[in-house]
Coordinates of C-alpha atoms in Angstrom, one line a residue:
M1410 CA -110.6 -17.0 -218.7
G1411 CA -107.1 -17.9 -219.2
W1412 CA -105.6 -21.1 -220.2
R1413 CA -106.5 -24.8 -218.9
L1414 CA -104.1 -27.8 -219.8
L1415 CA -105.3 -31.3 -219.5
T1416 CA -102.2 -33.9 -219.8
Q1417 CA -101.4 -37.0 -218.3
D1418 CA -97.7 -36.2 -217.7
E1419 CA -95.5 -33.3 -217.7
G1420 CA -98.2 -30.8 -218.5
L1421 CA -96.0 -28.0 -216.5
A1422 CA -93.2 -29.0 -218.6
L1423 CA -95.0 -27.7 -221.6
V1424 CA -95.8 -24.3 -220.1
P1425 CA -92.8 -22.1 -218.9
R1426 CA -93.9 -20.5 -215.6
G1427 CA -96.8 -23.0 -215.6
Q1428 CA -98.6 -23.6 -212.3
L1429 CA -100.8 -26.6 -211.2
G1430 CA -104.1 -24.8 -210.4
D1431 CA -106.9 -25.8 -207.7
L1432 CA -110.2 -26.6 -208.9
R1433 CA -111.7 -24.1 -206.3
D1434 CA -109.3 -21.5 -208.0
Y1435 CA -110.6 -22.2 -211.4
H1436 CA -114.5 -21.8 -210.0
R1437 CA -113.6 -18.6 -208.2
H1438 CA -111.6 -17.3 -211.1
R1439 CA -114.7 -18.1 -213.7
Y1440 CA -117.6 -16.7 -211.0
R1441 CA -115.2 -13.3 -211.3
Q1442 CA -115.3 -13.2 -215.0
G1443 CA -119.3 -14.2 -215.2
V1444 CA -118.6 -17.5 -216.6
P1445 CA -121.1 -20.1 -216.2
E1446 CA -120.5 -23.2 -216.6
G1447 CA -122.8 -26.8 -215.7
I1448 CA -126.5 -26.9 -214.5
R1449 CA -125.6 -25.4 -211.4
D1450 CA -125.1 -22.2 -213.0
L1451 CA -127.5 -22.7 -216.1
P1452 CA -130.4 -24.6 -214.5
P1453 CA -132.6 -26.5 -217.7
G1454 CA -135.5 -25.0 -218.2
V1455 CA -134.7 -21.8 -216.5
A1456 CA -131.6 -20.1 -217.7
L1457 CA -132.2 -18.6 -221.0
P1458 CA -129.1 -18.1 -223.2
L1459 CA -128.9 -14.6 -223.8
E1460 CA -129.8 -13.7 -219.9
S1461 CA -126.8 -16.0 -219.1
N1462 CA -124.6 -14.1 -221.7
L1463 CA -123.9 -17.2 -223.9
A1464 CA -123.9 -14.9 -227.0
F1465 CA -121.1 -13.1 -225.7
M1466 CA -119.3 -16.3 -225.5
N1467 CA -120.1 -17.5 -229.1
G1468 CA -122.7 -20.2 -227.6
V1469 CA -125.5 -19.0 -229.6
S1470 CA -126.1 -18.9 -233.3
F1471 CA -128.2 -16.7 -235.0
T1472 CA -127.8 -18.4 -238.4
K1473 CA -128.1 -22.0 -237.8
G1474 CA -131.0 -24.5 -238.1
C1475 CA -133.8 -25.4 -235.4
Y1476 CA -132.9 -25.5 -231.7
I1477 CA -135.0 -25.6 -228.5
G1478 CA -136.1 -22.0 -227.9
Q1479 CA -134.5 -20.3 -231.1
E1480 CA -137.5 -18.1 -231.9
L1481 CA -137.6 -16.4 -228.4
T1482 CA -134.1 -16.2 -228.3
A1483 CA -133.8 -14.8 -232.1
R1484 CA -136.6 -12.5 -231.3
T1485 CA -135.1 -11.3 -227.9
H1486 CA -131.6 -10.6 -229.5
H1487 CA -133.0 -8.6 -232.5
M1488 CA -135.2 -6.7 -230.7
G1489 CA -132.2 -5.9 -228.4
V1490 CA -133.9 -5.9 -225.2
I1491 CA -132.5 -8.3 -222.5
R1492 CA -133.5 -7.0 -219.4
K1493 CA -131.8 -9.3 -217.2
R1494 CA -128.7 -11.0 -216.9
L1495 CA -126.1 -13.2 -215.2
F1496 CA -123.8 -10.9 -213.4
P1497 CA -120.5 -11.8 -211.0
V1498 CA -121.2 -10.9 -207.6
Q1499 CA -119.1 -10.3 -204.7
L1500 CA -120.6 -11.4 -201.4
S1501 CA -119.5 -9.5 -198.0
G1502 CA -120.5 -10.0 -194.7
P1503 CA -121.2 -12.8 -192.4
L1504 CA -122.4 -15.9 -194.9
P1505 CA -124.2 -18.7 -193.6
A1506 CA -121.9 -21.9 -192.7
S1507 CA -123.8 -23.7 -195.5
G1508 CA -123.2 -20.9 -198.1
I1509 CA -126.4 -18.7 -199.7
T1510 CA -128.7 -21.2 -201.4
P1511 CA -129.2 -20.6 -204.9
G1512 CA -132.4 -19.1 -205.9
T1513 CA -132.5 -16.9 -202.9
T1514 CA -133.8 -13.2 -203.9
V1515 CA -131.3 -10.7 -204.2
L1516 CA -133.0 -7.2 -203.0
M1517 CA -132.5 -3.1 -203.4
E1518 CA -131.9 -1.3 -200.2
S1519 CA -135.8 -0.2 -201.0
G1520 CA -136.5 -4.1 -200.6
Q1521 CA -137.4 -4.3 -204.1
V1522 CA -136.7 -7.5 -205.5
A1523 CA -133.4 -7.1 -207.8
G1524 CA -133.1 -10.6 -209.0
K1525 CA -131.8 -13.9 -207.9
Y1526 CA -128.6 -15.6 -206.7
R1527 CA -127.7 -18.4 -209.2
A1528 CA -124.4 -20.1 -207.7
G1529 CA -121.2 -19.6 -206.0
Q1530 CA -118.1 -20.5 -204.2
G1531 CA -117.7 -18.8 -200.5
D1532 CA -117.7 -14.8 -201.5
V1533 CA -118.2 -15.2 -205.2
G1534 CA -121.3 -16.0 -207.5
L1535 CA -123.6 -15.4 -209.9
A1536 CA -126.7 -13.7 -210.1
L1537 CA -129.6 -13.0 -212.6
L1538 CA -130.4 -9.5 -211.9
R1539 CA -132.5 -6.7 -213.6
S1540 CA -129.8 -4.4 -215.8
E1541 CA -131.3 -1.4 -214.2
K1542 CA -131.1 -2.5 -210.8
I1543 CA -127.4 -3.4 -210.3
R1544 CA -125.8 -0.1 -209.6
G1545 CA -127.6 0.7 -206.2
P1546 CA -126.9 -1.0 -202.6
L1547 CA -128.2 -4.8 -202.8
H1548 CA -128.2 -7.6 -200.2
I1549 CA -129.4 -10.8 -199.4
R1550 CA -131.4 -11.6 -196.3
T1551 CA -129.8 -14.9 -194.8
S1552 CA -131.9 -17.2 -192.6
E1553 CA -130.0 -16.2 -189.3
S1554 CA -131.8 -13.1 -189.6
G1555 CA -128.4 -10.9 -191.1
Q1556 CA -127.9 -9.6 -194.3
V1557 CA -124.8 -10.0 -197.0
A1558 CA -124.1 -7.2 -198.9
V1559 CA -124.2 -7.8 -203.0
T1560 CA -121.4 -5.9 -204.9
V1561 CA -122.4 -6.1 -208.8
S1562 CA -119.2 -6.2 -211.6
V1563 CA -119.5 -6.1 -215.1
P1564 CA -116.7 -8.2 -216.7
D1565 CA -113.9 -6.2 -218.9
W1566 CA -114.9 -8.8 -221.5
W1567 CA -118.3 -7.9 -222.1
P1568 CA -119.0 -5.9 -225.2
M1569 CA -119.4 -2.3 -224.1
A1570 CA -123.0 -1.9 -225.5
T1571 CA -124.0 -3.8 -222.3
K1572 CA -121.7 -1.8 -219.7

């Protein structure tokens, strides 16, 4: 994800060649890297830690004591089968002015459901997709009877076993 520096004064002087960034640029970067943040990307009661790749970011402990969902999370981890993951996606085609609605179905060319769009900004975002369905052409149907192509990527920072 790179570095972020929060400071009250003189921040750029502390880092050689530092640049003042825009919050939209930060969100576009993290969406491209597949890094979820907050309840928009990780809705409470819906997002599962392993499907959201939180174990890749050391956001899940398999040794600490009790937490909600610990049994399911540990069982899924030790079985080694995670059928869906939160993937970074690139959208292309005419986007609706209001953007893609979170929860919109992502479809395969055959019309089969591949998963759901979770959140995004402009032409980048995150989608919870079945891992075996990410290779083929995917799309989202828009309310204007159009189609938006969905291209899935697997971030370089993910462990090799998941690629």
